[in-house]
Coordinates of C-alpha atoms and ligand atoms in Angstrom, one line a residue:
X3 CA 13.7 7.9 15.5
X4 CA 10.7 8.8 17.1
X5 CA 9.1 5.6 19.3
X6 CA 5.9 6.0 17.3
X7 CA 7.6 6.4 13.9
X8 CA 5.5 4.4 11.2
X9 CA 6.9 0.9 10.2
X10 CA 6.0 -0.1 6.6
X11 CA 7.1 -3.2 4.4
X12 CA 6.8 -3.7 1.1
X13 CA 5.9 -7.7 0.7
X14 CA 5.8 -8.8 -2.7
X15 CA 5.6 -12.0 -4.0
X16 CA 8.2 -13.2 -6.5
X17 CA 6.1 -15.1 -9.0
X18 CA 7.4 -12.2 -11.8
X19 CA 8.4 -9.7 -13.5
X20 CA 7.9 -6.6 -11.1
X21 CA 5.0 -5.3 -11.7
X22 CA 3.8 -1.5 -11.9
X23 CA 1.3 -2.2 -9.7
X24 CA 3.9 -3.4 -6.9
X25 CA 5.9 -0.8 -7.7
X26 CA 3.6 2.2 -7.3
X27 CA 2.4 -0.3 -3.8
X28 CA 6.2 0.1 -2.3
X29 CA 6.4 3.6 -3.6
X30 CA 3.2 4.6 -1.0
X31 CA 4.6 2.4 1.6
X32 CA 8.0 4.1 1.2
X33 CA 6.9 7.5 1.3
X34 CA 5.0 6.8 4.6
X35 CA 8.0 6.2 5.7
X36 CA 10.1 8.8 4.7
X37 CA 7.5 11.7 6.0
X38 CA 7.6 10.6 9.2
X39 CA 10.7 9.1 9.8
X40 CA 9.9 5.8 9.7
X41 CA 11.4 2.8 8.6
X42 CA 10.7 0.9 5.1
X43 CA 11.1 -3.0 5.5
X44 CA 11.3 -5.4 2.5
X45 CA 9.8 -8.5 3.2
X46 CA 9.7 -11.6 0.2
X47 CA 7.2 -13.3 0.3
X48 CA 8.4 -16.6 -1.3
X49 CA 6.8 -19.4 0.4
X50 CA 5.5 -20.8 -2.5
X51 CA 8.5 -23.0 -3.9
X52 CA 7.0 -23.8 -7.0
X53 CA 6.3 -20.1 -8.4
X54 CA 8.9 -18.2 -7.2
X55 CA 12.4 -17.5 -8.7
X56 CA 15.5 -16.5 -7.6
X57 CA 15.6 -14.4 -10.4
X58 CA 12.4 -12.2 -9.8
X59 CA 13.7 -11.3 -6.5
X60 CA 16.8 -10.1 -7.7
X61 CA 14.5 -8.1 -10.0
X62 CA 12.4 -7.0 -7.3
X63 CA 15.8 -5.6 -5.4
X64 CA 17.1 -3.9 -8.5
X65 CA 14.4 -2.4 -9.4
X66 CA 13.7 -0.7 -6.2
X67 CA 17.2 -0.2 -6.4
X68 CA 16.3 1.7 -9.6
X69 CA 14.0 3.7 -8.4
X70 CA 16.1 5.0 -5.4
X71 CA 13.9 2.8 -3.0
X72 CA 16.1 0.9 -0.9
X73 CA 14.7 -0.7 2.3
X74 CA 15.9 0.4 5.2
X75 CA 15.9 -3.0 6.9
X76 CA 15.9 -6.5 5.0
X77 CA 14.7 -8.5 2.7
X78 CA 13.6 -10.6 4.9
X79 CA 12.7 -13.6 3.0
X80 CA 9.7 -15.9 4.6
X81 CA 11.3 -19.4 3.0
X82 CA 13.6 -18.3 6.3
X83 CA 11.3 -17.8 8.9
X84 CA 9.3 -21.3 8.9
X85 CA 10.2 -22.7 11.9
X86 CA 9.0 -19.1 13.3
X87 CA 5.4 -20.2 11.6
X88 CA 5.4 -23.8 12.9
X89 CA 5.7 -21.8 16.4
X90 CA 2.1 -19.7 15.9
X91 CA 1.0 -23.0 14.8
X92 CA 1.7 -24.8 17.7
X93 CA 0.4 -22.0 19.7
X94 CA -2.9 -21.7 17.5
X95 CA -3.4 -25.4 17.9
X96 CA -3.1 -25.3 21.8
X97 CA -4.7 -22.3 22.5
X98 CA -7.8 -24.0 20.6
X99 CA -7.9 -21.9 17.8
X100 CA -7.0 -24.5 15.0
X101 CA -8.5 -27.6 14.8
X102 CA -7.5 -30.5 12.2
X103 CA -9.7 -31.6 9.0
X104 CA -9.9 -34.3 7.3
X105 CA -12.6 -33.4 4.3
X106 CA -11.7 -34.1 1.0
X107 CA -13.1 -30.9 -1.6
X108 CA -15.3 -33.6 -3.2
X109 CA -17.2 -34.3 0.2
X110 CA -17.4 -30.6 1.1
X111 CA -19.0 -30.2 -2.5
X112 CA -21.3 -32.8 -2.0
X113 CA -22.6 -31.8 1.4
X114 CA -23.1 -28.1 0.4
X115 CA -25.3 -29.4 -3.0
X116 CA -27.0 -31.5 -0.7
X117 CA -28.0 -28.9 1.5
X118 CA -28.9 -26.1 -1.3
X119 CA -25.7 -24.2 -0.5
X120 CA -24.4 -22.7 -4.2
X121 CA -21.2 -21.1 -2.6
X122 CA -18.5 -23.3 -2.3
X123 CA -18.0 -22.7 1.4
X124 CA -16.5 -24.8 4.0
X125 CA -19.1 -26.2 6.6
X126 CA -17.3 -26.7 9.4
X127 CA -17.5 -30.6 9.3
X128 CA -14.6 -31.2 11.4
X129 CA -15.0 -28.3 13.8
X130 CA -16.0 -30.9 16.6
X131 CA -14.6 -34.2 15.3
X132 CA -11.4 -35.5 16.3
X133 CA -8.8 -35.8 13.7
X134 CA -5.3 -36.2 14.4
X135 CA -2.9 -32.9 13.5
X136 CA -0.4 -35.3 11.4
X137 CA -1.2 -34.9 7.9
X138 CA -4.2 -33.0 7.4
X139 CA -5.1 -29.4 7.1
X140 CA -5.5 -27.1 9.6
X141 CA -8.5 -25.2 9.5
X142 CA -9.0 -21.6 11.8
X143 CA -11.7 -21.6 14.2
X144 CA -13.6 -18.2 13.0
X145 CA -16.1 -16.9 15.4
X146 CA -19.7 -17.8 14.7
X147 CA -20.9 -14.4 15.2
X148 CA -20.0 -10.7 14.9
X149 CA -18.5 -8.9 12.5
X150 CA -14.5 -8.2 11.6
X151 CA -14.3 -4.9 10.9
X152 CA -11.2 -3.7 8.9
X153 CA -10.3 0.0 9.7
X154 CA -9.4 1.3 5.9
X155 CA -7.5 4.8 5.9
X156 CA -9.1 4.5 2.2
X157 CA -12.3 3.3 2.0
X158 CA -13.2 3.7 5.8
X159 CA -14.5 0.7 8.2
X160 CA -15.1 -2.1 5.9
X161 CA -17.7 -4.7 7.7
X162 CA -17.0 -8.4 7.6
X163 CA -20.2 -10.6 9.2
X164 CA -17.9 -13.5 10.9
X165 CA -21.6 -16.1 9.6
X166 CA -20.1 -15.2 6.0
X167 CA -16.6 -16.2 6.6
X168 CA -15.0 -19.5 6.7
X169 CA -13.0 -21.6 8.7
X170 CA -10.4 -21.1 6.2
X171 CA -7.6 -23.2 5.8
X172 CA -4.6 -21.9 7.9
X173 CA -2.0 -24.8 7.7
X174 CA -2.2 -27.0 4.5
X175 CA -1.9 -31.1 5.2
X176 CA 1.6 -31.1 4.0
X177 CA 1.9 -28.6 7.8
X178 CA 3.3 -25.5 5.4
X179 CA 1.4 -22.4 6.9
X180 CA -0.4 -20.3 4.4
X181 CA -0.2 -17.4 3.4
X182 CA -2.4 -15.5 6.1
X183 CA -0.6 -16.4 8.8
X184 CA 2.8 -16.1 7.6
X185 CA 2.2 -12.7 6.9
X186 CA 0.3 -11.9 9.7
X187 CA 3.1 -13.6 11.8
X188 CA 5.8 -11.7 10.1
X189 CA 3.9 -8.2 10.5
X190 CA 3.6 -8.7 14.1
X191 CA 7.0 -9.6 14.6
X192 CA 8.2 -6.7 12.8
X193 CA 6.2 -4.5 14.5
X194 CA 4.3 -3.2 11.6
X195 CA 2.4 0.0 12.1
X196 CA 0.6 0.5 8.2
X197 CA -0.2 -2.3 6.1
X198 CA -0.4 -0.7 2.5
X199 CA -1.1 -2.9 -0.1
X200 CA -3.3 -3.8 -3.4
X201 CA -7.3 -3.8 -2.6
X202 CA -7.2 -7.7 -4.0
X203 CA -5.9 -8.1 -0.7
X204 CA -9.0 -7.0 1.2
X205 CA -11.4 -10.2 1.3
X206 CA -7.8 -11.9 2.9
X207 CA -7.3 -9.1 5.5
X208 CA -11.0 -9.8 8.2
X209 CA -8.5 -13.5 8.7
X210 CA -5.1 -11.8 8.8
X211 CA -7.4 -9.6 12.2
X212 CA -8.6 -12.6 13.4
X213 CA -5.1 -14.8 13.6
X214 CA -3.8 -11.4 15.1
X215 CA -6.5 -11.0 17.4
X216 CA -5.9 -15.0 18.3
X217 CA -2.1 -14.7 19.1
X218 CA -2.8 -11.5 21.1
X219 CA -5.3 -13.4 23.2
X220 CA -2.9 -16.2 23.6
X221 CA 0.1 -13.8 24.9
X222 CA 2.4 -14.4 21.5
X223 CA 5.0 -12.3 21.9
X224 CA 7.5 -11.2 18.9
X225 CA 10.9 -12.2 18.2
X226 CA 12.5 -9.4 18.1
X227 CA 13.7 -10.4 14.4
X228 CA 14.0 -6.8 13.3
X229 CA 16.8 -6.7 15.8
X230 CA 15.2 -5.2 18.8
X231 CA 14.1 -7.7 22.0
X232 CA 11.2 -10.0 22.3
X233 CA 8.3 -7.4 22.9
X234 CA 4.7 -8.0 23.8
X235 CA 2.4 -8.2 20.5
X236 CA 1.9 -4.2 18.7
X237 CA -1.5 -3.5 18.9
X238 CA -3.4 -4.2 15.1
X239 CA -2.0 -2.0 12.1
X240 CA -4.0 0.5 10.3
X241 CA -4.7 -0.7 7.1
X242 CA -4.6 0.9 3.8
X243 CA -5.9 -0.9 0.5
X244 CA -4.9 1.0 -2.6
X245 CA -6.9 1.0 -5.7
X246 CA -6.7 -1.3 -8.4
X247 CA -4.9 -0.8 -11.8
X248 CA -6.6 -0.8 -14.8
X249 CA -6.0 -0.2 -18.5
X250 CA -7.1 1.1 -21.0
X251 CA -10.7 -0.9 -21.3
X252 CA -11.0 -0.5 -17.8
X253 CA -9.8 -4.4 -17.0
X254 CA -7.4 -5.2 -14.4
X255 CA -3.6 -4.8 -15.8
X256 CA -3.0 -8.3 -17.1
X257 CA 0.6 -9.8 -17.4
X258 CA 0.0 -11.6 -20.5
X259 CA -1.4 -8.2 -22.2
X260 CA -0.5 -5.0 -20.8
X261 CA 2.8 -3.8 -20.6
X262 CA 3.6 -4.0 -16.5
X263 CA 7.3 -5.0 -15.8
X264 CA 8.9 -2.1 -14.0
X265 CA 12.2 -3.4 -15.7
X266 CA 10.9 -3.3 -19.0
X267 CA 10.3 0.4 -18.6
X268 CA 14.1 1.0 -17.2
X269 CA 15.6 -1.1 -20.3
X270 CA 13.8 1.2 -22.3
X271 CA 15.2 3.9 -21.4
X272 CA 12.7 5.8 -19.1
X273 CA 13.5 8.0 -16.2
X274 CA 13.5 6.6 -12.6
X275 CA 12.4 10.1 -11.8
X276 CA 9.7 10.2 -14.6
X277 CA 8.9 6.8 -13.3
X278 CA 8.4 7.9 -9.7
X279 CA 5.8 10.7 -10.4
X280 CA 3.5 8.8 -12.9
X281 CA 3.6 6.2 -10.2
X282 CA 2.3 8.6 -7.5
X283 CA -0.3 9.7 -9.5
X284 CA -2.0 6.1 -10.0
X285 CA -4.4 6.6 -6.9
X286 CA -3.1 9.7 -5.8
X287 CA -2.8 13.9 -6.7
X288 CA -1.2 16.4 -4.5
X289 CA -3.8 18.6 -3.0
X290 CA -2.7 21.3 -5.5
X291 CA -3.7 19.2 -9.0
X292 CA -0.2 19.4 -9.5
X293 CA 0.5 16.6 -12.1
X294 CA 4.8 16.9 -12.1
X295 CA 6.7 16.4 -9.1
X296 CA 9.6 15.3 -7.9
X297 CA 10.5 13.0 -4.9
X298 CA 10.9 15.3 -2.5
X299 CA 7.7 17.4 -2.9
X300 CA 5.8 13.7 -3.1
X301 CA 7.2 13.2 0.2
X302 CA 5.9 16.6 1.5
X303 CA 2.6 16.2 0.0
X304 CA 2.0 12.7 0.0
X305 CA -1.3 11.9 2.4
X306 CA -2.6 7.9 2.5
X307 CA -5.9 9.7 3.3
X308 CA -6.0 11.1 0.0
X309 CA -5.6 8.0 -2.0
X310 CA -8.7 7.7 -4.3
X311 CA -10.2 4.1 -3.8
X312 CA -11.4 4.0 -7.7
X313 CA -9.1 2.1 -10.1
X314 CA -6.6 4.4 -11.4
X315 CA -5.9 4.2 -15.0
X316 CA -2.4 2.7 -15.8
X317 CA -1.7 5.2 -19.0
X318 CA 1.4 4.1 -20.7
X319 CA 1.0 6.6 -23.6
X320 CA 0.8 9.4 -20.7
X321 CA 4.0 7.9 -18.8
X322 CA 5.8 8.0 -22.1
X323 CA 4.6 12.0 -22.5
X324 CA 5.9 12.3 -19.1
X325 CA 9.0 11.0 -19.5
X326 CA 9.6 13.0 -22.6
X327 CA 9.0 15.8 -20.8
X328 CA 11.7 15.1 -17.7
X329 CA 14.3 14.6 -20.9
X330 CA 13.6 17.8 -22.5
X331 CA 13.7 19.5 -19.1
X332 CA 17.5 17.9 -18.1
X333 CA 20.6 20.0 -18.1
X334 CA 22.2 19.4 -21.8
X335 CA 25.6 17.9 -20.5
X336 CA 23.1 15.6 -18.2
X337 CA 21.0 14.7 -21.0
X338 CA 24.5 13.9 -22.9
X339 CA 25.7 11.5 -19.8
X340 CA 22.4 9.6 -19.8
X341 CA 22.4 9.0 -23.6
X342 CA 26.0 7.5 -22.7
X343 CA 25.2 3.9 -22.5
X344 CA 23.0 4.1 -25.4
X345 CA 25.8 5.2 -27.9
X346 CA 28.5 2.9 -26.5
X347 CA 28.7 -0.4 -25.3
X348 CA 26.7 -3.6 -26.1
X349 CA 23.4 -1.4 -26.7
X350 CA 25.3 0.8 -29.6
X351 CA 23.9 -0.4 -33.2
X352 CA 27.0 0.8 -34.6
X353 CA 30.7 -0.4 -34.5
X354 CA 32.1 1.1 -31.6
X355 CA 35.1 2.9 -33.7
X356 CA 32.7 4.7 -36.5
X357 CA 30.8 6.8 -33.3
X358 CA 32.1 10.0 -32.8
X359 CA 31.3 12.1 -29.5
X360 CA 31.7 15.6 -31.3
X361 CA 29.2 14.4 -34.3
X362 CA 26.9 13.6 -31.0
X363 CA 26.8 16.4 -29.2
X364 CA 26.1 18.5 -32.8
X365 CA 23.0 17.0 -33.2
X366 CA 22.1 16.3 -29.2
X367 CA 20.0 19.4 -28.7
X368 CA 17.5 18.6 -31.7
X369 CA 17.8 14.8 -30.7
X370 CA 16.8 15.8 -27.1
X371 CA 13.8 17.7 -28.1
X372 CA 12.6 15.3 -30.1
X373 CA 12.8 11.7 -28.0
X374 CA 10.4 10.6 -24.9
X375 CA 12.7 7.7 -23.8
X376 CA 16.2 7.0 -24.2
X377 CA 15.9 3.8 -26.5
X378 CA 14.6 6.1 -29.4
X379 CA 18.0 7.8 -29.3
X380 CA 20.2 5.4 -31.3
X381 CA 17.4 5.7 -34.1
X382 CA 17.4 9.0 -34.3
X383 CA 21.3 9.1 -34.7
X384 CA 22.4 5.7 -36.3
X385 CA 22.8 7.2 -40.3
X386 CA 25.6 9.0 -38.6
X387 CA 27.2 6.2 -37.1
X388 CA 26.6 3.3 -40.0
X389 CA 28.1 2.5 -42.6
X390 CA 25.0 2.2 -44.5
X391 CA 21.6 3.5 -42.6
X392 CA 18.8 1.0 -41.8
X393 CA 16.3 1.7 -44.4
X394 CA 12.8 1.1 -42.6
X395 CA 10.9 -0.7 -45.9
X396 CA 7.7 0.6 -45.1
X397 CA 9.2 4.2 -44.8
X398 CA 10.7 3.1 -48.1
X399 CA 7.8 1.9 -49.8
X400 CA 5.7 5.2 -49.4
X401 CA 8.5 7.8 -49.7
X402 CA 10.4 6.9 -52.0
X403 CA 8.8 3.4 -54.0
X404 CA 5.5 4.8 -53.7
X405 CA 6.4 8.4 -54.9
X406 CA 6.3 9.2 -58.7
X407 CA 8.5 12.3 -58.7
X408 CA 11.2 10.8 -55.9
X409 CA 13.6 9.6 -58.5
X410 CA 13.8 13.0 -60.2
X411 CA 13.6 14.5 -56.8
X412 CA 16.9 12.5 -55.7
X413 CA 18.3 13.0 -59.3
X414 CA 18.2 16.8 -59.2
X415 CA 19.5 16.9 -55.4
X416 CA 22.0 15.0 -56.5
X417 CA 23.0 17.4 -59.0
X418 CA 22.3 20.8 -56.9
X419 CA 24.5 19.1 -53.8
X420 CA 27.5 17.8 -55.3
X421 CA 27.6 21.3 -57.2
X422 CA 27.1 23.9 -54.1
X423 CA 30.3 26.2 -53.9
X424 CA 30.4 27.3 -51.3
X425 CA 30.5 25.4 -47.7
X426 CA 28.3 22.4 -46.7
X427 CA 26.2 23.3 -44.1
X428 CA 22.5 23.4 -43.3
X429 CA 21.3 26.8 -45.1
X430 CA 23.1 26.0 -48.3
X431 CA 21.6 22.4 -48.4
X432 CA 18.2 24.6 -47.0
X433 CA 17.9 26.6 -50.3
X434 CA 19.2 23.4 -52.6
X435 CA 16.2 21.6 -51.6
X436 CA 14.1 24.3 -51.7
X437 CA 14.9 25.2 -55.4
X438 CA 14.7 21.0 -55.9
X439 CA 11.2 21.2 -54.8
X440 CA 10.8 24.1 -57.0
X441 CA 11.8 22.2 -60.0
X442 CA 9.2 19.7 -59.7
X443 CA 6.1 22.0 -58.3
X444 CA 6.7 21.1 -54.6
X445 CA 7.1 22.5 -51.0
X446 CA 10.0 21.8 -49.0
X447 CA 8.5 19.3 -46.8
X448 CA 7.3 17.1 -49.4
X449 CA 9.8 17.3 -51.7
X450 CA 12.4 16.4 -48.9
X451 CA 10.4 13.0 -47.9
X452 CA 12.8 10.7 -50.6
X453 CA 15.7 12.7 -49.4
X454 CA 15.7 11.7 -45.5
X455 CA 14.7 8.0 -46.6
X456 CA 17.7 7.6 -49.0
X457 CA 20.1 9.2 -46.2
X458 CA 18.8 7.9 -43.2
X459 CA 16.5 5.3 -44.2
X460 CA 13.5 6.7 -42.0
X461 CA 10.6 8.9 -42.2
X462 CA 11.2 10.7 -38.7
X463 CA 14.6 11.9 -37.4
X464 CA 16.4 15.3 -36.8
X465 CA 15.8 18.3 -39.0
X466 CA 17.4 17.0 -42.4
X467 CA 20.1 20.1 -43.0
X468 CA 21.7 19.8 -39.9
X469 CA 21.5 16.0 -40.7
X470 CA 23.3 16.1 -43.9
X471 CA 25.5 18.8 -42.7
X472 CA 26.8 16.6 -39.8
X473 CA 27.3 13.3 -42.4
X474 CA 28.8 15.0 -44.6
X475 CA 29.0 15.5 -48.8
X476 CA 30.3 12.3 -50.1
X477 CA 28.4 9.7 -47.5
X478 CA 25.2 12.0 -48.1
X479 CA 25.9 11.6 -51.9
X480 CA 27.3 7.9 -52.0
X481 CA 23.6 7.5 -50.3
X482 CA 21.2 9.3 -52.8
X483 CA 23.5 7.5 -55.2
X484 CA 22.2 3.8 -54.1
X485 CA 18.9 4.8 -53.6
X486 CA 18.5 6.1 -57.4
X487 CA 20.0 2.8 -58.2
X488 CA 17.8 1.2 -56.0
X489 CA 14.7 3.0 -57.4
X490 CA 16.2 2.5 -60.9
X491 CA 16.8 -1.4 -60.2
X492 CA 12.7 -1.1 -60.1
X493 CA 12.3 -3.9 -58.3
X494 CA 11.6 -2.1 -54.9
X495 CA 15.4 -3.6 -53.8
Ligands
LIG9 N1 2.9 -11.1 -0.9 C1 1.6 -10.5 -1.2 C2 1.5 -10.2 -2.7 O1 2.5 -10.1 -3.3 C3 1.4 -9.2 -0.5 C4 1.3 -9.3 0.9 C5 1.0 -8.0 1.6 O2 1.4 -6.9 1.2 O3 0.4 -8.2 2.7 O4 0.4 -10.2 -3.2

């Protein structure tokens, strides 16, 4: 690898569910890496004890897993690397650069009202006070003048006037290090060359230059914890902030509304493909408008200059299109494999001994045009694999409750498919139902509605023929059977 290869890391936070938004955040930060032949390092995040679960970073690591986007070096997990923290501390604290406060938020409050200050600032009370290190905060001396300026691939120089930032608190009075300097220590000592992550990390980033810019005044060196030596400090990343996520109504993706857990969408049967495109289009469109992908062309394409810096519309309903469209476009024996551990196994709704494989693969190619994700498979194909079909009650209720003519409808199919001569296939249950429909002054498509509820208890599925031609005479009859009854019963049971 080439000395000036980009470095990148992925830092999440495991407070969660993985969240889209993270997701699409280590997809850029991977591809950066892959063009250039870089290195992608995962880095957790999980200083804050009381938030963070074990099990959301085993989610995190599948789920990149998932989506083929293994790091190359780590995790790396911060809970780890304290005493590394306590060290840029110490030096922070020597070199002058920290200084020890003792101001409760209540007389910070009060000061500011009492001198007409509305934003709840900090004043720099303590900036020449003496107050001893032991068990207060540690506040960051920020320069009185000037102006941080964040270089943005995205959005350009952002300005920061150093009068309108604080002396923000660097070390709480319990001495954990926050957040800012644990990540700025940790990016230093992996030698990070692009920080790309969400934009709601842009008011934090003029601090993270500043505590850089402080520890390369001071001669910190790093600690060679991505394997290599001690080296002298990398000069300051470049920065990229991507674009927020919104929905629908334009609001940031919520996790209490929207639907953003990256495993959700892989337990329901989407494509980590699929997955992988819609994710680089949030923020991002190859230079050719292209809108489907695959990895490797994202790769080729991909430009962090081009990211849009508007919020980019999380579209679930689009995904789903997507998705349905990477199904319909598999290989039939592939599309067969990835139905395999919908059919069988703990996800199956049937008994394991009534499916049949050869009954499958009959009705695959219509199934596979017709689903977007894989957990609308069994649905489609459970009549054939139950002993009795799941009748859907609203899809009851208006085919066949809430339809005058579906008794005689099932009545007379009844009668025209338990008298057919000759074999029981699709064309000569095709013209049954037609001449049923006849009988009672309908077209096909109407007059089969009460059919496909009684059989397969829903008003969506297959084409019916090749439905009833794969179940067979007597469970198709046995079925229109208890549904006259049913009807007859008249109680809607
Ligand atoms: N851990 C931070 C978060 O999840 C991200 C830090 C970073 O990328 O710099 O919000």
């Amino acid at each position: 690898m080439a000395g000036d290869a980009p470095r990148v890391r992925f830092a999440p936070s495991p407070t969660g569910y993985f969240h889209v938004g993270s997701a699409r955040t280590a997809l850029f930060n991977w591809l950066v890496a892959r063009q250039a032949g870089g290195t992608f390092v995962l880095r957790i995040e999980d200083t804050d004890a009381e938030r963070g679960r074990e099990e959301w970073v085993d989610g995190i690591i599948s789920a990149m897993h998932w989506l083929s986007m293994d790091p190359d070096e780590g995790p790396f997990r911060q809970s780890e690397r304290t005493a590394r923290y306590h060290q840029a501390v110490d030096a922070l604290w020597e070199g002058g650069r920290l200084y020890a406060c003792d101001c409760t938020r209540d007389q910070i409050d009060a000061r500011n009202k009492e001198h007409g200050i509305q934003t709840p600032g900090y004043d720099g009370f303590c900036r020449d006070r003496v107050v001893t290190r032991e068990g207060h905060a540690l506040r960051f001396r920020t320069p009185d003048e000037g102006i941080t300026v964040v270089h943005d691939v995205i959005r350009g120089p952002v300005e920061f006037p150093c009068s309108a930032m604080d002396d923000f608190v660097a070390v709480k009075s319990t001495g954990v290090p926050l957040f800012v300097l644990a990540n700025v220590v940790d990016d230093i000592d992996m030698t990070i060359t692009h920080v790309i992550r969400g934009e709601d990390l842009l008011p934090t980033t003029p601090k993270g230059v500043l505590a850089w810019e402080a520890l390369a005044t001071l001669g910190w060196v790093t600690d060679g914890s991505t394997g290599g030596p001690s080296r002298p400090m990398p000069g300051l990343p470049v920065f990229a902030h991507l674009p927020m996520l919104v929905n629908e109504q334009r609001k940031k993706l919520s996790k209490r509304r929207d639907p953003v857990a990256v495993e959700s969408y892989r337990d329901r049967g989407y494509l980590p493909e699929a997955f992988l495109n819609y994710l680089g289009l949030l923020g991002w469109s190859p230079p050719g408008g292209e809108e489907l992908f695959d990895t490797a062309q994202m790769v080729e394409w991909f430009r962090l200059e081009d990211v849009n810096h508007s919020p980019a519309f999380f579209d679930v309903a689009k995904l789903t299109h997507m998705n349905g469209e990477y199904i319909r476009a598999m290989p039939f024996e592939s599309f067969i494999e990835a139905c395999g551990p919908w059919l069988t196994g703990p996800l199956a709704p049937w008994p394991e001994a009534n499916f049949d494989p050869a009954v499958f693969a009959a009705m695959a190619p219509l199934v596979q045009e017709r689903v977007a994700v894989f957990s609308e498979v069994p649905p489609m194909v459970d009549f054939l694999f139950l002993d009795q079909p799941v009748v859907e009650e609203e899809a009851w209720a208006k085919a066949v409750a809430g339809d005058e003519l579906a008794g005689t409808i099932l009545a007379a199919a009844i009668e025209a498919y338990s008298s057919l001569t000759g074999a029981w296939e699709r064309d000569a249950l095709h013209a049954a139902t037609l001449a049923v429909g006849e009988g009672v002054g309908r077209k096909l498509g109407k007059a089969q509605a009460p059919i496909r509820v009684a059989v397969t208890g829903r008003r969506v599925g297959p084409p019916l023929f090749e439905a009833l031609e794969e179940l067979g005479p007597d469970k198709t009859l046995d079925r229109l059977r208890s549904a006259l009854e049913r009807l007859a019963a008249g109680s809607g049971r």
